[in-house]
Coordinates of N, CA and C in Angstrom, one line a residue:
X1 N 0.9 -1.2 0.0 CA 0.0 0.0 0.0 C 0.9 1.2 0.0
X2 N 0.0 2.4 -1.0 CA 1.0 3.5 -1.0 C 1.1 4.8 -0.1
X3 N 1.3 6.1 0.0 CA 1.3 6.7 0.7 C 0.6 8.1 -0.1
X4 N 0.0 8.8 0.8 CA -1.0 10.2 -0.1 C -0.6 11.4 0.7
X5 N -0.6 12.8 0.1 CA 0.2 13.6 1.3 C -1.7 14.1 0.9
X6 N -1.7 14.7 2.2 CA -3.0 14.5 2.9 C -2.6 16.2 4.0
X7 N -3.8 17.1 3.9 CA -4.2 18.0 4.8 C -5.2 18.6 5.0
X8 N -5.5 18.7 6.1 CA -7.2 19.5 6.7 C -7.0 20.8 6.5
X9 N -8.6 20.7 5.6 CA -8.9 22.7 5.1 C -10.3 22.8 5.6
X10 N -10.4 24.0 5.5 CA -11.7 24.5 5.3 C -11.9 24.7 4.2
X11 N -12.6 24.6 3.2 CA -12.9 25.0 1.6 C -13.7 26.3 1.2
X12 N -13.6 27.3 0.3 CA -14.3 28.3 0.2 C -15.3 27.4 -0.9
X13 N -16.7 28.5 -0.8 CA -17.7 27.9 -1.7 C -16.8 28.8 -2.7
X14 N -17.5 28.4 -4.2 CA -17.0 28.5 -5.9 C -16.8 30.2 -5.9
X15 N -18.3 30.8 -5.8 CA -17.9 31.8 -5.9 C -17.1 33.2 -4.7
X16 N -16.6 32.4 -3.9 CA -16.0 33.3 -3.0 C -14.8 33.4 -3.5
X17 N -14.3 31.8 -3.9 CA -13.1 31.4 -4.5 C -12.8 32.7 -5.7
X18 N -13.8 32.8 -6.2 CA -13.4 33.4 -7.6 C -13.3 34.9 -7.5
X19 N -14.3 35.7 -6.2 CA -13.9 36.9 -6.2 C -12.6 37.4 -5.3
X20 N -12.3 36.4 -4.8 CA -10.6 36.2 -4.1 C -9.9 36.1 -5.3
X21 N -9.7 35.7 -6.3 CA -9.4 35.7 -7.7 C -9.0 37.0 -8.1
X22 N -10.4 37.7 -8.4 CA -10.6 38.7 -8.9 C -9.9 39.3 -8.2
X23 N -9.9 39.7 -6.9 CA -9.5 41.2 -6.4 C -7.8 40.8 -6.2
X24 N -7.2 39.4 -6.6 CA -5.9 39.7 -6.3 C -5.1 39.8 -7.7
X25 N -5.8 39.9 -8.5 CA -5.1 39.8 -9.9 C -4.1 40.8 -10.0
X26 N -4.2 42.5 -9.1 CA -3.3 43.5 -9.5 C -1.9 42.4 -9.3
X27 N -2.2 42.0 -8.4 CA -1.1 41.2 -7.7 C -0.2 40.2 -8.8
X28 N -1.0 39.6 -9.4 CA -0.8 38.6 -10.6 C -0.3 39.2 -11.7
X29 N -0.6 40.7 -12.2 CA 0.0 40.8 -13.2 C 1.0 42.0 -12.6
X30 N 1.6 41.9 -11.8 CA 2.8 42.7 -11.5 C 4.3 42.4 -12.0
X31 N 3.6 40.8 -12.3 CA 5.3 40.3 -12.5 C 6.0 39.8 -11.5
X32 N 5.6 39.7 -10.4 CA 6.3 39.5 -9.5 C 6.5 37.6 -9.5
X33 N 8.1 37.5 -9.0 CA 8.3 36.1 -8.8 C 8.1 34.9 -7.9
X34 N 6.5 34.9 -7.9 CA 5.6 34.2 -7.0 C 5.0 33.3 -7.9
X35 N 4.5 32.0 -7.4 CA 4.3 30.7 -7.8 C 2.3 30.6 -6.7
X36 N 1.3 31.3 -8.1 CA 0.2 31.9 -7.5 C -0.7 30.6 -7.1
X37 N -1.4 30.3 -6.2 CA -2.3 29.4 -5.9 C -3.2 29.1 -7.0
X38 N -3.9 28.6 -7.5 CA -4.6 28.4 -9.2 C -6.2 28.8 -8.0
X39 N -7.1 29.5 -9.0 CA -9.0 29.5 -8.1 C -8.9 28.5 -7.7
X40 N -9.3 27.4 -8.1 CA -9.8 26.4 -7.2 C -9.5 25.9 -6.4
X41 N -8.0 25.9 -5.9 CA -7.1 25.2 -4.9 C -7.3 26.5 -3.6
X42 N -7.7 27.3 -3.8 CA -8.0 29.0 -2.7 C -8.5 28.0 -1.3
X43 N -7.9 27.7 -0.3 CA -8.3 26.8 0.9 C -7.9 28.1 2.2
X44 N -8.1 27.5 3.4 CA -7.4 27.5 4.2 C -7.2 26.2 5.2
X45 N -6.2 26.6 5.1 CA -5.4 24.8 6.0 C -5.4 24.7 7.7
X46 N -5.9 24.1 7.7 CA -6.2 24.1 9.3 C -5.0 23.2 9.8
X47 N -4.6 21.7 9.2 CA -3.2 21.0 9.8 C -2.8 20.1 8.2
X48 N -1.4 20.8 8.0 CA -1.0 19.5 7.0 C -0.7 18.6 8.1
X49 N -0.2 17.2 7.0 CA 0.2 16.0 7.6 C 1.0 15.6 6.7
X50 N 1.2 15.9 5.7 CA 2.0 15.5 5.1 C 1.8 13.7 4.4
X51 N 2.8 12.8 3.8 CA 2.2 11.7 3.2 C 2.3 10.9 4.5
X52 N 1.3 10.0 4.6 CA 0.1 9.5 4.8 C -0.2 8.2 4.4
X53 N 0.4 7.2 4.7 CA 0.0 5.7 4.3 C -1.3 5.7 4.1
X54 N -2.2 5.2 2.5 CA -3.4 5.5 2.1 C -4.8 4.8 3.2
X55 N -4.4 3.9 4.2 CA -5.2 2.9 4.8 C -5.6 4.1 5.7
X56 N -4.7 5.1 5.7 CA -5.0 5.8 7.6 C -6.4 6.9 7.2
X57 N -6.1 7.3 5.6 CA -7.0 8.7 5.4 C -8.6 8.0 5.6
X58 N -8.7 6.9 5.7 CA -10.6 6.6 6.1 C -10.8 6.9 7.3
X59 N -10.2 6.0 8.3 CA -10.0 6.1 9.6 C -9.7 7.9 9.9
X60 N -8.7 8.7 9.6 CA -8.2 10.2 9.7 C -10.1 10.6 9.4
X61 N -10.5 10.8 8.4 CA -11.8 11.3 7.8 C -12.9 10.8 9.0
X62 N -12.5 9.5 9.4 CA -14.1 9.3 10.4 C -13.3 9.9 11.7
X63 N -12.6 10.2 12.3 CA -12.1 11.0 13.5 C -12.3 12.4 13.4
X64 N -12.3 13.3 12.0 CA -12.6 14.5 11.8 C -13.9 14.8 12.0
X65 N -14.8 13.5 11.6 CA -16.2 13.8 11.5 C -16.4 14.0 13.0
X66 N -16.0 12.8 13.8 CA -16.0 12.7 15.1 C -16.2 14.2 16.1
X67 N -14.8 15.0 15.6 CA -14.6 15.2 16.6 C -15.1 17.1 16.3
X68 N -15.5 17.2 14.6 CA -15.7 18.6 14.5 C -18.0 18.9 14.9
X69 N -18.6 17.3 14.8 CA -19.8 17.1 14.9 C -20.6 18.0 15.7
X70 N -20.0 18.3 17.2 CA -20.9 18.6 17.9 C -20.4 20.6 17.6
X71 N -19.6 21.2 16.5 CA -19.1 22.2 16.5 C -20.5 23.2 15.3
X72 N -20.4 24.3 15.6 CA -22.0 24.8 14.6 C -21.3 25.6 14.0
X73 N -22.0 25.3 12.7 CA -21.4 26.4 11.9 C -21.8 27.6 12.1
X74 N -20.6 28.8 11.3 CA -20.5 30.2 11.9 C -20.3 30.8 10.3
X75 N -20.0 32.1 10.9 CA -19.7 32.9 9.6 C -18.3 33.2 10.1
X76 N -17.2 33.8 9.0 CA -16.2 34.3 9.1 C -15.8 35.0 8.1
X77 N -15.3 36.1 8.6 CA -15.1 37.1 7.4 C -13.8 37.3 7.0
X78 N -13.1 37.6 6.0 CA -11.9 37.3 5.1 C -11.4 39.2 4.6
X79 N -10.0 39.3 5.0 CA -9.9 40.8 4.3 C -8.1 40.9 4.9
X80 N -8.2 41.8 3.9 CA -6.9 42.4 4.4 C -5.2 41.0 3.6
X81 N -4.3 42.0 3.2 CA -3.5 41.2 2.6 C -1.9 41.6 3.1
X82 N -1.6 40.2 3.7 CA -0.2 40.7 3.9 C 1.0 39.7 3.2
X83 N 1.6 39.5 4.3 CA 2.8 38.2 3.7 C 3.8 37.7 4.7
X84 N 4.0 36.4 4.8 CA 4.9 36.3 5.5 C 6.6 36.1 5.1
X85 N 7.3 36.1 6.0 CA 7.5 37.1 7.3 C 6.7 38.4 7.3
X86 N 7.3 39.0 6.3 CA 6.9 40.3 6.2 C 6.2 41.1 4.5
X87 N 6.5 42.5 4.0 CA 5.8 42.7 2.7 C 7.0 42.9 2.2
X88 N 8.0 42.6 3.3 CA 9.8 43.5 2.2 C 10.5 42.3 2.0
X89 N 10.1 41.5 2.9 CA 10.7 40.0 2.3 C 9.8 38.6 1.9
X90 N 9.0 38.6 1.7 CA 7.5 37.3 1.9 C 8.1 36.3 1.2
X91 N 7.4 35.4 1.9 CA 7.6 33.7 1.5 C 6.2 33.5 0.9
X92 N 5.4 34.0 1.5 CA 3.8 33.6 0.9 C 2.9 35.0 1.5
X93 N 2.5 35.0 0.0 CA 1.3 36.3 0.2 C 0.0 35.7 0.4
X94 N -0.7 36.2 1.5 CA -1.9 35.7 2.3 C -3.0 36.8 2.0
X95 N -4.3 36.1 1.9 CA -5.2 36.9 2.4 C -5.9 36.8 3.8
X96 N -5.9 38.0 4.4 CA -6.6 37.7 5.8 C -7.9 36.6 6.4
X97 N -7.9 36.2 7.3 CA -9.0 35.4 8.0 C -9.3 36.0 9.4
X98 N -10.4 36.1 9.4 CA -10.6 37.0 10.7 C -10.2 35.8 11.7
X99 N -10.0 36.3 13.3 CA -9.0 35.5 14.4 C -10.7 34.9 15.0
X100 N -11.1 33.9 15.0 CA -12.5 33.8 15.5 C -12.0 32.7 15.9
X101 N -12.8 32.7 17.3 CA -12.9 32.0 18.2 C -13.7 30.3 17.9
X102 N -14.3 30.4 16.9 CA -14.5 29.5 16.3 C -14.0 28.7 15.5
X103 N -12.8 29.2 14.9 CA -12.0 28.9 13.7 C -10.7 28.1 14.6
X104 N -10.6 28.8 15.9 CA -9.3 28.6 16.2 C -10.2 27.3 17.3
X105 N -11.3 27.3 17.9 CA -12.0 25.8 18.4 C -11.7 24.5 17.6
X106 N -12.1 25.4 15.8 CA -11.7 24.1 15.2 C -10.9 23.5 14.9
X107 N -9.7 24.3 14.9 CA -8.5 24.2 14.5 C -7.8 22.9 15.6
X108 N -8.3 23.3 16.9 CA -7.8 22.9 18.1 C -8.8 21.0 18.0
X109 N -9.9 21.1 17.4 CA -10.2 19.9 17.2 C -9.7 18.9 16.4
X110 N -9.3 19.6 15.4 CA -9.0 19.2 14.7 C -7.1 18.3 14.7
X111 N -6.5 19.3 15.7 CA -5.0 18.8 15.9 C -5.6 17.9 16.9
X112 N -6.1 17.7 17.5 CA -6.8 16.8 18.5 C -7.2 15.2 18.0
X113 N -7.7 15.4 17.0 CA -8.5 14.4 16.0 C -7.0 13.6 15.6
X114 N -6.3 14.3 15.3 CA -5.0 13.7 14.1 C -4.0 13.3 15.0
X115 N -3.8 14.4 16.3 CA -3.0 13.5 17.5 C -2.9 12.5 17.6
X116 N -4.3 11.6 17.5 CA -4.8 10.1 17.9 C -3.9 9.7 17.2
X117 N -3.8 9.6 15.6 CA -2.8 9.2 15.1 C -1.7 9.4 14.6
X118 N -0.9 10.2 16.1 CA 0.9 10.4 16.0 C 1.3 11.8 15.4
X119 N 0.4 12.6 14.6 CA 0.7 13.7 14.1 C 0.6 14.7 15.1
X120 N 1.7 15.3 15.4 CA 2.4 16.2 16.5 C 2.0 17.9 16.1
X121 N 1.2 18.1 17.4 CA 0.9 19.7 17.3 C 2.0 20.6 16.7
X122 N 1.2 21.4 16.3 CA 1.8 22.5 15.4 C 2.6 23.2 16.5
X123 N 4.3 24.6 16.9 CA 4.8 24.7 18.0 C 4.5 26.2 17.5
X124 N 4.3 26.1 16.5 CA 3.4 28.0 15.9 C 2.1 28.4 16.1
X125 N 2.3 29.3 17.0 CA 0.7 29.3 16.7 C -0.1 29.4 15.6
X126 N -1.8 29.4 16.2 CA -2.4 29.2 14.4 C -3.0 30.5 14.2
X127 N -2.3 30.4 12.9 CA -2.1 31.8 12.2 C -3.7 31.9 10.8
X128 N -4.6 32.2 10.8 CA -5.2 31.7 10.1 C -5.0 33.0 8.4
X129 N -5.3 32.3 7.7 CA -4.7 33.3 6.4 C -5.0 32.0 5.3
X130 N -5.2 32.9 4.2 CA -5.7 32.1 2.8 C -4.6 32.5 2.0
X131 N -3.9 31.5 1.4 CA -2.6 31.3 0.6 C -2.8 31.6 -0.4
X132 N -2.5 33.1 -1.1 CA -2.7 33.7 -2.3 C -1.4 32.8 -3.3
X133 N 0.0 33.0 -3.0 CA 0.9 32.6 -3.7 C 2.0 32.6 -1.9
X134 N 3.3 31.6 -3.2 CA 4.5 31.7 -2.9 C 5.6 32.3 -3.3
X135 N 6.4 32.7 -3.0 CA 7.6 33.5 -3.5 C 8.7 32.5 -3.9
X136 N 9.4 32.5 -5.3 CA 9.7 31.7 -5.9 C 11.3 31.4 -4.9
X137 N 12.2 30.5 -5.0 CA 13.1 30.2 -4.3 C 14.8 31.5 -4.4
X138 N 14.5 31.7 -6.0 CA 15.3 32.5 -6.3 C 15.1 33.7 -6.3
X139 N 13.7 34.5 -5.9 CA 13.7 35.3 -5.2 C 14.3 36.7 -4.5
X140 N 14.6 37.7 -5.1 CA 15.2 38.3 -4.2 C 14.0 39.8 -3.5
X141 N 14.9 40.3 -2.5 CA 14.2 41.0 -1.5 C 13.4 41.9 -2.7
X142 N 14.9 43.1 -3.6 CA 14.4 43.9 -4.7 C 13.2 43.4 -5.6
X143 N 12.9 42.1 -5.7 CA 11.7 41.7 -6.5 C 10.2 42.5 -6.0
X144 N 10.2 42.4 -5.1 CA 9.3 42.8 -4.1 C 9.0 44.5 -3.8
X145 N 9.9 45.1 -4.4 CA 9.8 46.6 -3.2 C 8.2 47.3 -3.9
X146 N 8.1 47.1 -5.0 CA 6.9 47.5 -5.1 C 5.5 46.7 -4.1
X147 N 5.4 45.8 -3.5 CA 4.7 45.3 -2.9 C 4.0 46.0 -2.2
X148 N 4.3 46.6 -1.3 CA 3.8 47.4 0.1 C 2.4 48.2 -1.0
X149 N 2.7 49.2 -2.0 CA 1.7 50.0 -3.0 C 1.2 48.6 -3.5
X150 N 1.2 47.8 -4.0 CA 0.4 46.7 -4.6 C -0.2 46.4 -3.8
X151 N -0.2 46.0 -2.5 CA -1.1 45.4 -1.8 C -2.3 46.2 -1.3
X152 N -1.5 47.7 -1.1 CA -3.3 48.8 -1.2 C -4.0 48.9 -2.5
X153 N -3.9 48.1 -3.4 CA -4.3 47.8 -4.2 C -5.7 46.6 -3.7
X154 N -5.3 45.4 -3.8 CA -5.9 44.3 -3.3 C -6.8 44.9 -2.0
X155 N -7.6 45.1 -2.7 CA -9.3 45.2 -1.7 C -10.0 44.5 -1.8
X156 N -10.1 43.6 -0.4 CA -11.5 42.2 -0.4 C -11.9 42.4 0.8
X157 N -13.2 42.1 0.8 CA -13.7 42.2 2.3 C -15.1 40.7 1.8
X158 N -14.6 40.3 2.3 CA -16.1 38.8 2.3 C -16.5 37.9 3.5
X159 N -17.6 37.6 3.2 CA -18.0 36.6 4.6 C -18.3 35.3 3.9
X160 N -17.8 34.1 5.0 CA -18.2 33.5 4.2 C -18.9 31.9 5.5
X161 N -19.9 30.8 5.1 CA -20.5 30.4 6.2 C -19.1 29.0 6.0
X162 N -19.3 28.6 7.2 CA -17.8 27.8 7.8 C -18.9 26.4 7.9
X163 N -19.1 25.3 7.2 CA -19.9 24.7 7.8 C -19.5 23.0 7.6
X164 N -18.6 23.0 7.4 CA -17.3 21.6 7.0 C -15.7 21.5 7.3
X165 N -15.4 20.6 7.8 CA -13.9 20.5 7.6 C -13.3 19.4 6.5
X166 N -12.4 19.7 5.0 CA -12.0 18.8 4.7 C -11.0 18.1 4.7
X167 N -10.5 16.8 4.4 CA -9.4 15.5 4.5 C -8.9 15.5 2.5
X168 N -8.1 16.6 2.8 CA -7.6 16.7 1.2 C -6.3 15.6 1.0
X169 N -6.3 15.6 -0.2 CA -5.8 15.1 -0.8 C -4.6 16.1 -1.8
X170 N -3.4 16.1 -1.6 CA -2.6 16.8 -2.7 C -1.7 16.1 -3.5
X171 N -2.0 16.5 -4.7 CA -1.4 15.9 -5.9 C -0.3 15.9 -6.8
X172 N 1.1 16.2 -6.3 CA 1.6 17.1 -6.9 C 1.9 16.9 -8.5
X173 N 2.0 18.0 -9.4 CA 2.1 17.8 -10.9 C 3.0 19.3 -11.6
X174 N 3.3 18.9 -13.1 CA 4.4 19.8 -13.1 C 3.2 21.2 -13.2
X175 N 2.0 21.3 -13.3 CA 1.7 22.7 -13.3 C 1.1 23.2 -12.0
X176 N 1.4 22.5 -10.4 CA 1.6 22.8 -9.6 C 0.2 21.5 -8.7
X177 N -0.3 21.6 -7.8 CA -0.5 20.3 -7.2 C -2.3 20.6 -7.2
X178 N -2.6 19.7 -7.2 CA -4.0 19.5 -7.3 C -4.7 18.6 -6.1
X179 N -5.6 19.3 -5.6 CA -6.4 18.9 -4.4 C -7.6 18.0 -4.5
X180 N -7.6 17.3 -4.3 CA -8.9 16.1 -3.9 C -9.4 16.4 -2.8
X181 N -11.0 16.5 -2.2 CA -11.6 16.4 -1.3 C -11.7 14.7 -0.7
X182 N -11.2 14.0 0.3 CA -11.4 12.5 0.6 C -12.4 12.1 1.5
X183 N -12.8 13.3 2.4 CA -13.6 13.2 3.3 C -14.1 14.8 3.8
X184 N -15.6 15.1 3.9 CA -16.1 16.2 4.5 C -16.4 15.8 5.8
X185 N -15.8 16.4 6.7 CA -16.6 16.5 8.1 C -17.8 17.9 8.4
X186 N -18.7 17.5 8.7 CA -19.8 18.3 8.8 C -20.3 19.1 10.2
X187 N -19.8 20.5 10.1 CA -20.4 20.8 11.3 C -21.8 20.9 12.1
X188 N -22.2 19.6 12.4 CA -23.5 19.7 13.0 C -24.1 20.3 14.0
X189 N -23.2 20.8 15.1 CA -23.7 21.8 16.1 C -25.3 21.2 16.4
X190 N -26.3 21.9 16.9 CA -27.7 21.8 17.2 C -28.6 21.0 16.1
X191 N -28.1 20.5 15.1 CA -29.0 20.0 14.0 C -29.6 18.8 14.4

């Protein structure tokens, strides 16, 4: 049996995905030497795991269901764009996720869920943010100085309803990696 690299997201519905699209395009055609997230792959990752002997992702999927069930869905709203470390050096340009207390419940069930099997808490805290791009390896700081003005550019403000956690699947390929959903965990809360 083989091995699957495997991480828990929260998924945007289609079209939130796409006006996150839209509003970061200034970004996209700047030229800058970043490696851009493709629409459909637009997540936020609550825990990689990395690869994954394929027997464990059923069992992983019914422990998420488990343990996100009694959690109710919320709304969360999305804005604001920065990068890490920083906007004069970035590794990955983010869009904001509001800090909610609910996000970070889930987050916390969710490392809880994957504990059970041997996957070791994150020692960073959780930082919640939607992975616009990456900054290419060769990279330098000067690629960037326009950024700080580019990013008052990129105006988004959206809400969006939180009401799943998924057990993805990543695929990697030479036009960059492709996600499979393997399992939805459903937040049932009062239902």
């Amino acid at each position: 049996m083989g091995s699957v690299r495997l991480f828990v997201a929260v998924n945007l519905p289609a079209e939130e995905r796409a006006a996150v699209w839209h509003a970061a395009a200034p970004l996209r055609s700047a030229g800058l030497p970043v490696r851009w997230v493709a629409e459909p792959a637009l997540h936020i990752t609550l825990k990689f795991l990395g690869d994954v002997e394929e027997d464990v992702a059923g069992p992983l999927g019914a422990a998420l269901s488990d343990a996100v069930a009694g959690a109710r869905p919320f709304q969360l709203s999305l804005s604001g764009f920065g990068a890490f470390p920083s906007l004069e050096r970035p590794g990955v340009l983010w869009l904001g996720i509001e800090r909610h207390p609910a996000l970070e419940l889930l987050a916390n069930d969710v490392a809880g869920a994957v504990g059970r099997f041997g996957f070791t808490p994150q020692l960073k805290p959780f930082h919640p943010h939607l992975t616009l791009g990456r900054a290419e390896r060769d990279a330098q700081p000067s690629d960037f100085a326009d950024l700080g003005t580019l990013a008052v550019e990129v105006e988004y403000a959206g809400l969006v309803r939180i009401e799943s956690v998924d057990l993805m699947q990543s695929t990697l390929g030479r036009g960059g990696p492709t996600y499979t959903v393997l399992h939805r965990a459903l937040l049932a809360g009062d239902r």
